[in-house]
């Protein structure tokens, strides 16, 4: 797929900003990770988005973890999701192992640091500063001062050891973040806007559409060709193709019903031939109702349908200045992802089905 140089440059510039953070004095890894999260989301890089988001939340933040997983669930089959989860956990355990300091001895007892990166940074700072304050009060007798210094020395040693262990954890995470950014930089410099997982999703969509809605697959080929042409008319035709693809998918998965259908709000929904977004929405709703990840997918159906319609209406009216190549590219990418998510539901192997109640 052809992408605007501006889109690539914009993302590449963000990567360079993140990489340059490492060279700043007193830089914070948490600031770099926030930029890395933006980059991963822009590139639909869900594998890296997952662990990057995990680095920024505390282990006790269950709702935050569910939010992350619910964002990612629709883009995976159940099997692939569990495999990705295991990879995230394995890497976390490897990065976050810490030793403890007990009675002057270093103990390696498989302890894990479960703090978010910002909290680790704060803890290192507070431990370092507090250790400097651990000194005997002035005016003590020489003998008392000796014993007090022994006690305070142990406290300082414990604090500094703990701070150092936390710093080791940060360095491990830092190395992984730097590797992610440098690999992303290389891919972008070679013109690969989307991540490898998007390319795997594209292959999945192509294979499944051939079986479910072959006419939609033919339209996708047209979208690729139109985007490659790069002019205003091509963008308009690409958007038209996106609309036709979604309609073909709706016709295949949820044909116009013979009887009225009541939606989630209890009202009858207009599921006529031209209301293909409504039909896709109803299809997804009937498959995933009651699941949080399903609600996010429903919102995605509405958002993408509305976005494509808005952009197409603007372009067909000749308001080309308001339909940038970036917007059209993003609409096509999100259409591809949405089709993949819906096809996984249709195939019965979507990770959304495995969401815990």
C-alpha positions as YAML, in Angstrom:
chain: A
units: angstrom
residues:
- id: 1
  name: UNK
  ca: [0.00, 0.00, 0.00]
- id: 2
  name: UNK
  ca: [1.31, 3.46, -0.89]
- id: 3
  name: UNK
  ca: [1.45, 6.04, 1.86]
- id: 4
  name: UNK
  ca: [1.97, 9.76, 1.87]
- id: 5
  name: UNK
  ca: [5.54, 10.75, 2.62]
- id: 6
  name: UNK
  ca: [4.06, 13.14, 5.17]
- id: 7
  name: UNK
  ca: [2.46, 10.26, 7.07]
- id: 8
  name: UNK
  ca: [5.71, 8.34, 7.19]
- id: 9
  name: UNK
  ca: [7.71, 11.45, 8.06]
- id: 10
  name: UNK
  ca: [5.29, 12.37, 10.82]
- id: 11
  name: UNK
  ca: [5.61, 8.97, 12.46]
- id: 12
  name: UNK
  ca: [9.35, 8.78, 11.86]
- id: 13
  name: UNK
  ca: [9.78, 12.20, 13.46]
- id: 14
  name: UNK
  ca: [7.98, 10.93, 16.56]
- id: 15
  name: UNK
  ca: [10.34, 7.93, 16.66]
- id: 16
  name: UNK
  ca: [13.34, 10.26, 16.45]
- id: 17
  name: UNK
  ca: [11.93, 12.43, 19.24]
- id: 18
  name: UNK
  ca: [11.60, 9.34, 21.42]
- id: 19
  name: UNK
  ca: [15.11, 8.11, 20.61]
- id: 20
  name: UNK
  ca: [16.59, 11.55, 21.31]
- id: 21
  name: UNK
  ca: [15.09, 11.46, 24.80]
- id: 22
  name: UNK
  ca: [17.68, 8.83, 25.76]
- id: 23
  name: UNK
  ca: [20.49, 11.37, 25.27]
- id: 24
  name: UNK
  ca: [18.99, 14.04, 27.51]
- id: 25
  name: UNK
  ca: [20.40, 14.44, 31.04]
- id: 26
  name: UNK
  ca: [17.99, 13.22, 33.71]
- id: 27
  name: UNK
  ca: [15.60, 11.89, 31.07]
- id: 28
  name: UNK
  ca: [12.63, 9.79, 32.18]
- id: 29
  name: UNK
  ca: [11.94, 6.42, 30.62]
- id: 30
  name: UNK
  ca: [8.22, 6.95, 31.25]
- id: 31
  name: UNK
  ca: [8.24, 9.91, 28.83]
- id: 32
  name: UNK
  ca: [9.85, 7.75, 26.14]
- id: 33
  name: UNK
  ca: [7.31, 4.97, 26.69]
- id: 34
  name: UNK
  ca: [4.42, 7.41, 26.27]
- id: 35
  name: UNK
  ca: [5.80, 8.37, 22.86]
- id: 36
  name: UNK
  ca: [6.39, 4.70, 22.03]
- id: 37
  name: UNK
  ca: [2.74, 3.94, 22.85]
- id: 38
  name: UNK
  ca: [1.63, 6.62, 20.40]
- id: 39
  name: UNK
  ca: [3.90, 5.16, 17.73]
- id: 40
  name: UNK
  ca: [2.65, 1.61, 18.28]
- id: 41
  name: UNK
  ca: [-0.97, 2.74, 18.10]
- id: 42
  name: UNK
  ca: [-0.37, 4.79, 14.95]
- id: 43
  name: UNK
  ca: [1.14, 1.72, 13.27]
- id: 44
  name: UNK
  ca: [-1.54, -0.69, 14.55]
- id: 45
  name: UNK
  ca: [1.30, -2.54, 16.28]
- id: 46
  name: UNK
  ca: [-0.83, -4.32, 18.85]
- id: 47
  name: UNK
  ca: [1.87, -6.73, 20.02]
- id: 48
  name: UNK
  ca: [4.17, -3.91, 21.12]
- id: 49
  name: UNK
  ca: [1.31, -1.67, 22.20]
- id: 50
  name: UNK
  ca: [0.29, -4.34, 24.71]
- id: 51
  name: UNK
  ca: [3.56, -4.59, 26.64]
- id: 52
  name: UNK
  ca: [4.28, -0.86, 26.38]
- id: 53
  name: UNK
  ca: [0.92, -0.08, 27.97]
- id: 54
  name: UNK
  ca: [1.54, -2.74, 30.64]
- id: 55
  name: UNK
  ca: [4.79, -1.03, 31.64]
- id: 56
  name: UNK
  ca: [2.82, 2.09, 32.59]
- id: 57
  name: UNK
  ca: [0.26, 0.55, 34.96]
- id: 58
  name: UNK
  ca: [0.48, -0.90, 38.46]
- id: 59
  name: UNK
  ca: [-0.19, -4.60, 38.97]
- id: 60
  name: UNK
  ca: [-3.23, -3.79, 41.11]
- id: 61
  name: UNK
  ca: [-4.86, -1.67, 38.38]
- id: 62
  name: UNK
  ca: [-7.19, -4.35, 37.10]
- id: 63
  name: UNK
  ca: [-9.49, -1.97, 35.22]
- id: 64
  name: UNK
  ca: [-6.57, -0.44, 33.34]
- id: 65
  name: UNK
  ca: [-5.32, -3.90, 32.36]
- id: 66
  name: UNK
  ca: [-8.80, -4.89, 31.17]
- id: 67
  name: UNK
  ca: [-8.98, -1.69, 29.11]
- id: 68
  name: UNK
  ca: [-5.72, -2.56, 27.38]
- id: 69
  name: UNK
  ca: [-6.76, -6.15, 26.66]
- id: 70
  name: UNK
  ca: [-10.21, -5.12, 25.44]
- id: 71
  name: UNK
  ca: [-8.61, -2.75, 22.94]
- id: 72
  name: UNK
  ca: [-6.44, -5.57, 21.61]
- id: 73
  name: UNK
  ca: [-8.82, -8.56, 21.82]
- id: 74
  name: UNK
  ca: [-10.76, -8.05, 18.57]
- id: 75
  name: UNK
  ca: [-7.57, -8.11, 16.50]
- id: 76
  name: UNK
  ca: [-6.57, -11.62, 17.59]
- id: 77
  name: UNK
  ca: [-7.89, -15.13, 17.37]
- id: 78
  name: UNK
  ca: [-8.33, -16.78, 20.76]
- id: 79
  name: UNK
  ca: [-5.22, -18.92, 20.26]
- id: 80
  name: UNK
  ca: [-3.04, -16.03, 19.08]
- id: 81
  name: UNK
  ca: [-4.25, -13.82, 21.93]
- id: 82
  name: UNK
  ca: [-3.25, -16.37, 24.58]
- id: 83
  name: UNK
  ca: [0.13, -16.83, 22.92]
- id: 84
  name: UNK
  ca: [0.65, -13.06, 22.89]
- id: 85
  name: UNK
  ca: [-0.39, -12.85, 26.54]
- id: 86
  name: UNK
  ca: [2.19, -15.49, 27.47]
- id: 87
  name: UNK
  ca: [4.86, -13.55, 25.59]
- id: 88
  name: UNK
  ca: [3.97, -10.37, 27.50]
- id: 89
  name: UNK
  ca: [4.12, -12.18, 30.85]
- id: 90
  name: UNK
  ca: [7.39, -13.97, 30.06]
- id: 91
  name: UNK
  ca: [9.09, -10.73, 29.10]
- id: 92
  name: UNK
  ca: [7.72, -8.97, 32.18]
- id: 93
  name: UNK
  ca: [8.98, -11.67, 34.53]
- id: 94
  name: UNK
  ca: [12.41, -11.57, 32.90]
- id: 95
  name: UNK
  ca: [12.69, -7.78, 33.11]
- id: 96
  name: UNK
  ca: [11.27, -7.27, 36.56]
- id: 97
  name: UNK
  ca: [13.08, -9.83, 38.71]
- id: 98
  name: UNK
  ca: [14.77, -8.19, 41.71]
- id: 99
  name: UNK
  ca: [16.96, -9.33, 44.57]
- id: 100
  name: UNK
  ca: [16.42, -8.35, 48.20]
- id: 101
  name: UNK
  ca: [18.82, -7.25, 50.93]
- id: 102
  name: UNK
  ca: [18.32, -8.98, 54.27]
- id: 103
  name: UNK
  ca: [20.64, -8.68, 57.29]
- id: 104
  name: UNK
  ca: [23.47, -7.53, 55.09]
- id: 105
  name: UNK
  ca: [23.05, -10.41, 52.64]
- id: 106
  name: UNK
  ca: [21.85, -10.34, 49.03]
- id: 107
  name: UNK
  ca: [18.97, -12.78, 48.55]
- id: 108
  name: UNK
  ca: [17.80, -13.97, 45.14]
- id: 109
  name: UNK
  ca: [14.33, -15.33, 45.91]
- id: 110
  name: UNK
  ca: [12.41, -14.77, 42.65]
- id: 111
  name: UNK
  ca: [10.85, -11.49, 43.76]
- id: 112
  name: UNK
  ca: [9.27, -9.29, 41.09]
- id: 113
  name: UNK
  ca: [8.92, -5.52, 40.90]
- id: 114
  name: UNK
  ca: [5.24, -4.91, 40.15]
- id: 115
  name: UNK
  ca: [5.38, -1.12, 39.99]
- id: 116
  name: UNK
  ca: [4.61, 0.94, 36.89]
- id: 117
  name: UNK
  ca: [7.62, 2.62, 35.30]
- id: 118
  name: UNK
  ca: [6.66, 6.11, 36.60]
- id: 119
  name: UNK
  ca: [6.39, 4.67, 40.12]
- id: 120
  name: UNK
  ca: [9.77, 2.95, 39.79]
- id: 121
  name: UNK
  ca: [11.33, 6.26, 38.77]
- id: 122
  name: UNK
  ca: [9.73, 8.01, 41.75]
- id: 123
  name: UNK
  ca: [10.79, 5.22, 44.11]
- id: 124
  name: UNK
  ca: [14.43, 5.39, 42.98]
- id: 125
  name: UNK
  ca: [14.46, 9.15, 43.51]
- id: 126
  name: UNK
  ca: [12.88, 8.96, 46.97]
- id: 127
  name: UNK
  ca: [15.12, 6.09, 48.11]
- id: 128
  name: UNK
  ca: [18.24, 7.92, 46.93]
- id: 129
  name: UNK
  ca: [17.24, 11.13, 48.67]
- id: 130
  name: UNK
  ca: [16.07, 9.38, 51.85]
- id: 131
  name: UNK
  ca: [19.33, 7.43, 52.08]
- id: 132
  name: UNK
  ca: [21.24, 10.71, 52.30]
- id: 133
  name: UNK
  ca: [19.13, 11.71, 55.29]
- id: 134
  name: UNK
  ca: [19.91, 8.55, 57.23]
- id: 135
  name: UNK
  ca: [22.62, 9.96, 59.49]
- id: 136
  name: UNK
  ca: [22.86, 10.19, 63.29]
- id: 137
  name: UNK
  ca: [21.57, 13.41, 64.83]
- id: 138
  name: UNK
  ca: [24.22, 15.89, 65.93]
- id: 139
  name: UNK
  ca: [25.42, 16.16, 69.52]
- id: 140
  name: UNK
  ca: [25.55, 12.45, 70.32]
- id: 141
  name: UNK
  ca: [28.14, 10.96, 72.69]
- id: 142
  name: UNK
  ca: [31.02, 9.25, 70.87]
- id: 143
  name: UNK
  ca: [29.99, 5.73, 71.93]
- id: 144
  name: UNK
  ca: [26.32, 6.34, 71.14]
- id: 145
  name: UNK
  ca: [27.34, 7.89, 67.83]
- id: 146
  name: UNK
  ca: [29.27, 4.76, 66.90]
- id: 147
  name: UNK
  ca: [26.30, 2.46, 67.50]
- id: 148
  name: UNK
  ca: [23.89, 4.89, 65.81]
- id: 149
  name: UNK
  ca: [26.14, 5.07, 62.76]
- id: 150
  name: UNK
  ca: [26.12, 1.27, 62.55]
- id: 151
  name: UNK
  ca: [22.31, 1.28, 62.46]
- id: 152
  name: UNK
  ca: [22.05, 4.13, 59.97]
- id: 153
  name: UNK
  ca: [24.71, 2.55, 57.78]
- id: 154
  name: UNK
  ca: [22.57, -0.59, 57.44]
- id: 155
  name: UNK
  ca: [19.51, 1.50, 56.59]
- id: 156
  name: UNK
  ca: [21.46, 3.43, 53.92]
- id: 157
  name: UNK
  ca: [22.85, 0.21, 52.47]
- id: 158
  name: UNK
  ca: [19.36, -1.31, 52.26]
- id: 159
  name: UNK
  ca: [17.89, 1.79, 50.59]
- id: 160
  name: UNK
  ca: [20.73, 2.11, 48.09]
- id: 161
  name: UNK
  ca: [20.61, -1.58, 47.25]
- id: 162
  name: UNK
  ca: [16.86, -1.41, 46.65]
- id: 163
  name: UNK
  ca: [17.25, 1.73, 44.51]
- id: 164
  name: UNK
  ca: [19.94, -0.02, 42.48]
- id: 165
  name: UNK
  ca: [17.73, -3.08, 41.91]
- id: 166
  name: UNK
  ca: [14.95, -0.81, 40.66]
- id: 167
  name: UNK
  ca: [17.45, 0.93, 38.39]
- id: 168
  name: UNK
  ca: [18.44, -2.45, 36.94]
- id: 169
  name: UNK
  ca: [14.77, -3.12, 36.15]
- id: 170
  name: UNK
  ca: [14.52, 0.24, 34.39]
- id: 171
  name: UNK
  ca: [17.64, -0.50, 32.33]
- id: 172
  name: UNK
  ca: [16.18, -3.81, 31.16]
- id: 173
  name: UNK
  ca: [12.94, -2.11, 30.14]
- id: 174
  name: UNK
  ca: [14.93, 0.74, 28.59]
- id: 175
  name: UNK
  ca: [16.85, -1.72, 26.40]
- id: 176
  name: UNK
  ca: [13.61, -3.26, 25.15]
- id: 177
  name: UNK
  ca: [12.01, 0.12, 24.44]
- id: 178
  name: UNK
  ca: [15.13, 1.26, 22.58]
- id: 179
  name: UNK
  ca: [15.11, -1.94, 20.51]
- id: 180
  name: UNK
  ca: [11.44, -1.39, 19.64]
- id: 181
  name: UNK
  ca: [12.09, 2.20, 18.58]
- id: 182
  name: UNK
  ca: [15.20, 1.39, 16.54]
- id: 183
  name: UNK
  ca: [13.45, -1.49, 14.73]
- id: 184
  name: UNK
  ca: [10.46, 0.76, 14.06]
- id: 185
  name: UNK
  ca: [12.79, 3.46, 12.75]
- id: 186
  name: UNK
  ca: [14.33, 0.98, 10.32]
- id: 187
  name: UNK
  ca: [10.93, -0.20, 9.06]
- id: 188
  name: UNK
  ca: [9.71, 3.36, 8.56]
- id: 189
  name: UNK
  ca: [12.87, 4.39, 6.75]
- id: 190
  name: UNK
  ca: [12.29, 1.50, 4.34]
- id: 191
  name: UNK
  ca: [8.72, 2.70, 3.78]
- id: 192
  name: UNK
  ca: [6.87, 0.20, 5.99]
- id: 193
  name: UNK
  ca: [4.23, 2.35, 7.67]
- id: 194
  name: UNK
  ca: [2.28, -0.48, 9.26]
- id: 195
  name: UNK
  ca: [3.60, -3.11, 11.63]
- id: 196
  name: UNK
  ca: [4.14, -6.77, 10.83]
- id: 197
  name: UNK
  ca: [0.94, -7.70, 12.68]
- id: 198
  name: UNK
  ca: [-1.05, -5.47, 10.30]
- id: 199
  name: UNK
  ca: [0.48, -7.29, 7.35]
- id: 200
  name: UNK
  ca: [-0.51, -10.63, 8.90]
- id: 201
  name: UNK
  ca: [-4.01, -9.24, 9.39]
- id: 202
  name: UNK
  ca: [-4.08, -8.19, 5.73]
- id: 203
  name: UNK
  ca: [-3.18, -11.71, 4.64]
- id: 204
  name: UNK
  ca: [-5.88, -13.13, 6.93]
- id: 205
  name: UNK
  ca: [-8.48, -10.74, 5.51]
- id: 206
  name: UNK
  ca: [-7.55, -11.55, 1.92]
- id: 207
  name: UNK
  ca: [-7.82, -15.30, 2.56]
- id: 208
  name: UNK
  ca: [-11.12, -15.09, 4.48]
- id: 209
  name: UNK
  ca: [-12.76, -12.64, 2.08]
- id: 210
  name: UNK
  ca: [-12.03, -14.98, -0.80]
- id: 211
  name: UNK
  ca: [-14.29, -17.52, 0.91]
- id: 212
  name: UNK
  ca: [-16.89, -15.21, 2.48]
- id: 213
  name: UNK
  ca: [-17.24, -12.29, 0.06]
- id: 214
  name: UNK
  ca: [-15.00, -12.63, -3.02]
- id: 215
  name: UNK
  ca: [-16.47, -9.51, -4.61]
- id: 216
  name: UNK
  ca: [-15.28, -7.52, -1.58]
- id: 217
  name: UNK
  ca: [-11.76, -8.88, -2.05]
- id: 218
  name: UNK
  ca: [-11.76, -7.65, -5.64]
- id: 219
  name: UNK
  ca: [-12.72, -4.20, -4.38]
- id: 220
  name: UNK
  ca: [-9.81, -4.23, -1.93]
- id: 221
  name: UNK
  ca: [-7.44, -4.69, -4.85]
- id: 222
  name: UNK
  ca: [-9.05, -1.60, -6.36]
- id: 223
  name: UNK
  ca: [-8.41, 0.33, -3.13]
- id: 224
  name: UNK
  ca: [-4.71, -0.53, -3.26]
- id: 225
  name: UNK
  ca: [-4.48, 0.62, -6.86]
- id: 226
  name: UNK
  ca: [-6.33, 3.87, -6.18]
- id: 227
  name: UNK
  ca: [-4.17, 4.78, -3.20]
- id: 228
  name: UNK
  ca: [-1.07, 4.14, -5.26]
- id: 229
  name: UNK
  ca: [-2.19, 6.75, -7.78]
- id: 230
  name: UNK
  ca: [-2.17, 9.40, -5.05]
- id: 231
  name: UNK
  ca: [-4.38, 12.08, -6.66]
- id: 232
  name: UNK
  ca: [-7.66, 13.60, -5.45]
- id: 233
  name: UNK
  ca: [-9.85, 11.51, -7.75]
- id: 234
  name: UNK
  ca: [-8.04, 8.37, -6.63]
- id: 235
  name: UNK
  ca: [-8.74, 9.19, -2.98]
- id: 236
  name: UNK
  ca: [-12.42, 9.67, -3.74]
- id: 237
  name: UNK
  ca: [-12.55, 6.33, -5.56]
- id: 238
  name: UNK
  ca: [-10.70, 4.60, -2.71]
- id: 239
  name: UNK
  ca: [-13.32, 5.85, -0.25]
- id: 240
  name: UNK
  ca: [-16.10, 4.67, -2.57]
- id: 241
  name: UNK
  ca: [-14.43, 1.26, -2.70]
- id: 242
  name: UNK
  ca: [-14.29, 1.14, 1.11]
- id: 243
  name: UNK
  ca: [-18.04, 1.76, 1.25]
- id: 244
  name: UNK
  ca: [-18.68, -0.96, -1.31]
- id: 245
  name: UNK
  ca: [-16.43, -3.41, 0.55]
- id: 246
  name: UNK
  ca: [-18.32, -2.88, 3.81]
- id: 247
  name: UNK
  ca: [-21.64, -3.25, 1.98]
- id: 248
  name: UNK
  ca: [-20.50, -6.50, 0.36]
- id: 249
  name: UNK
  ca: [-19.47, -7.80, 3.77]
- id: 250
  name: UNK
  ca: [-22.81, -6.78, 5.28]
- id: 251
  name: UNK
  ca: [-24.69, -8.44, 2.40]
- id: 252
  name: UNK
  ca: [-22.76, -11.65, 3.03]
- id: 253
  name: UNK
  ca: [-22.94, -11.75, 6.83]
- id: 254
  name: UNK
  ca: [-26.22, -9.94, 7.57]
- id: 255
  name: UNK
  ca: [-28.52, -9.70, 4.53]
- id: 256
  name: UNK
  ca: [-31.52, -7.39, 4.71]
- id: 257
  name: UNK
  ca: [-33.89, -9.17, 7.15]
- id: 258
  name: UNK
  ca: [-37.43, -10.04, 6.12]
- id: 259
  name: UNK
  ca: [-38.78, -8.90, 9.49]
- id: 260
  name: UNK
  ca: [-37.97, -5.77, 11.55]
- id: 261
  name: UNK
  ca: [-35.18, -6.23, 14.08]
- id: 262
  name: UNK
  ca: [-35.03, -4.55, 17.46]
- id: 263
  name: UNK
  ca: [-31.67, -3.18, 18.49]
- id: 264
  name: UNK
  ca: [-30.02, -3.02, 21.90]
- id: 265
  name: UNK
  ca: [-32.14, 0.02, 22.81]
- id: 266
  name: UNK
  ca: [-35.38, -1.86, 22.15]
- id: 267
  name: UNK
  ca: [-36.18, 0.18, 19.06]
- id: 268
  name: UNK
  ca: [-36.54, -1.16, 15.55]
- id: 269
  name: UNK
  ca: [-33.40, -0.51, 13.51]
- id: 270
  name: UNK
  ca: [-33.36, 0.46, 9.86]
- id: 271
  name: UNK
  ca: [-31.58, -2.51, 8.29]
- id: 272
  name: UNK
  ca: [-32.49, -1.79, 4.69]
- id: 273
  name: UNK
  ca: [-30.15, -2.40, 1.77]
- id: 274
  name: UNK
  ca: [-28.39, 0.97, 1.93]
- id: 275
  name: UNK
  ca: [-27.98, 0.84, 5.73]
- id: 276
  name: UNK
  ca: [-25.08, -1.57, 5.56]
- id: 277
  name: UNK
  ca: [-23.29, -0.01, 8.55]
- id: 278
  name: UNK
  ca: [-26.42, -0.61, 10.65]
- id: 279
  name: UNK
  ca: [-26.46, -4.22, 9.47]
- id: 280
  name: UNK
  ca: [-22.80, -4.73, 10.35]
- id: 281
  name: UNK
  ca: [-23.44, -3.12, 13.73]
- id: 282
  name: UNK
  ca: [-26.37, -5.46, 14.38]
- id: 283
  name: UNK
  ca: [-24.31, -8.46, 13.30]
- id: 284
  name: UNK
  ca: [-21.50, -7.59, 15.70]
- id: 285
  name: UNK
  ca: [-23.99, -6.80, 18.49]
- id: 286
  name: UNK
  ca: [-25.67, -10.19, 18.19]
- id: 287
  name: UNK
  ca: [-22.27, -11.89, 18.31]
- id: 288
  name: UNK
  ca: [-20.67, -10.04, 21.22]
- id: 289
  name: UNK
  ca: [-23.39, -8.43, 23.33]
- id: 290
  name: UNK
  ca: [-22.45, -8.21, 26.99]
- id: 291
  name: UNK
  ca: [-18.70, -8.11, 26.35]
- id: 292
  name: UNK
  ca: [-16.64, -4.96, 26.90]
- id: 293
  name: UNK
  ca: [-14.35, -5.66, 23.95]
- id: 294
  name: UNK
  ca: [-17.49, -6.15, 21.89]
- id: 295
  name: UNK
  ca: [-18.75, -2.71, 22.90]
- id: 296
  name: UNK
  ca: [-15.48, -1.20, 21.70]
- id: 297
  name: UNK
  ca: [-15.84, -3.04, 18.40]
- id: 298
  name: UNK
  ca: [-19.39, -1.73, 18.01]
- id: 299
  name: UNK
  ca: [-18.11, 1.81, 18.55]
- id: 300
  name: UNK
  ca: [-15.45, 1.13, 15.93]
- id: 301
  name: UNK
  ca: [-18.09, 0.05, 13.39]
- id: 302
  name: UNK
  ca: [-20.02, 3.28, 13.95]
- id: 303
  name: UNK
  ca: [-16.90, 5.46, 13.90]
- id: 304
  name: UNK
  ca: [-15.38, 4.02, 10.73]
- id: 305
  name: UNK
  ca: [-18.69, 3.97, 8.91]
- id: 306
  name: UNK
  ca: [-19.29, 7.62, 9.78]
- id: 307
  name: UNK
  ca: [-15.74, 8.64, 8.94]
- id: 308
  name: UNK
  ca: [-15.78, 7.04, 5.50]
- id: 309
  name: UNK
  ca: [-19.19, 8.54, 4.71]
- id: 310
  name: UNK
  ca: [-18.06, 12.02, 5.80]
- id: 311
  name: UNK
  ca: [-14.84, 11.90, 3.79]
- id: 312
  name: UNK
  ca: [-16.57, 10.49, 0.73]
- id: 313
  name: UNK
  ca: [-19.32, 13.12, 0.86]
- id: 314
  name: UNK
  ca: [-16.70, 15.88, 1.06]
- id: 315
  name: UNK
  ca: [-14.65, 14.49, -1.80]
- id: 316
  name: UNK
  ca: [-17.67, 13.86, -4.03]
- id: 317
  name: UNK
  ca: [-18.79, 17.47, -3.48]
- id: 318
  name: UNK
  ca: [-15.40, 18.68, -4.64]
- id: 319
  name: UNK
  ca: [-14.17, 19.75, -1.20]
- id: 320
  name: UNK
  ca: [-10.85, 18.00, -1.80]
- id: 321
  name: UNK
  ca: [-8.89, 20.26, 0.51]
- id: 322
  name: UNK
  ca: [-10.76, 18.72, 3.44]
- id: 323
  name: UNK
  ca: [-9.90, 15.14, 2.46]
- id: 324
  name: UNK
  ca: [-6.19, 14.76, 3.04]
- id: 325
  name: UNK
  ca: [-4.21, 11.76, 1.91]
- id: 326
  name: UNK
  ca: [-3.46, 11.03, 5.56]
- id: 327
  name: UNK
  ca: [-7.17, 10.85, 6.43]
- id: 328
  name: UNK
  ca: [-7.96, 8.60, 3.48]
- id: 329
  name: UNK
  ca: [-5.03, 6.29, 4.22]
- id: 330
  name: UNK
  ca: [-6.12, 5.99, 7.84]
- id: 331
  name: UNK
  ca: [-9.71, 5.30, 6.79]
- id: 332
  name: UNK
  ca: [-8.53, 2.48, 4.51]
- id: 333
  name: UNK
  ca: [-6.28, 1.01, 7.20]
- id: 334
  name: UNK
  ca: [-9.03, 1.10, 9.81]
- id: 335
  name: UNK
  ca: [-11.45, -0.45, 7.33]
- id: 336
  name: UNK
  ca: [-9.01, -3.31, 6.82]
- id: 337
  name: UNK
  ca: [-8.65, -3.82, 10.57]
- id: 338
  name: UNK
  ca: [-12.41, -3.69, 11.10]
- id: 339
  name: UNK
  ca: [-13.01, -6.27, 8.38]
- id: 340
  name: UNK
  ca: [-10.46, -8.55, 10.03]
- id: 341
  name: UNK
  ca: [-12.14, -8.14, 13.42]
- id: 342
  name: UNK
  ca: [-15.58, -8.95, 11.97]
- id: 343
  name: UNK
  ca: [-14.28, -11.93, 9.99]
- id: 344
  name: UNK
  ca: [-12.77, -13.39, 13.17]
- id: 345
  name: UNK
  ca: [-16.20, -13.10, 14.78]
- id: 346
  name: UNK
  ca: [-17.76, -14.80, 11.77]
- id: 347
  name: UNK
  ca: [-15.17, -17.58, 11.92]
- id: 348
  name: UNK
  ca: [-15.81, -18.15, 15.62]
- id: 349
  name: UNK
  ca: [-12.16, -17.78, 16.58]
- id: 350
  name: UNK
  ca: [-12.10, -14.15, 17.75]
- id: 351
  name: UNK
  ca: [-10.44, -13.58, 21.12]
- id: 352
  name: UNK
  ca: [-13.49, -11.48, 22.03]
- id: 353
  name: UNK
  ca: [-15.34, -14.74, 22.66]
- id: 354
  name: UNK
  ca: [-12.74, -15.63, 25.29]
- id: 355
  name: UNK
  ca: [-13.21, -12.40, 27.26]
- id: 356
  name: UNK
  ca: [-13.82, -13.16, 30.91]
- id: 357
  name: UNK
  ca: [-17.29, -12.27, 32.10]
...
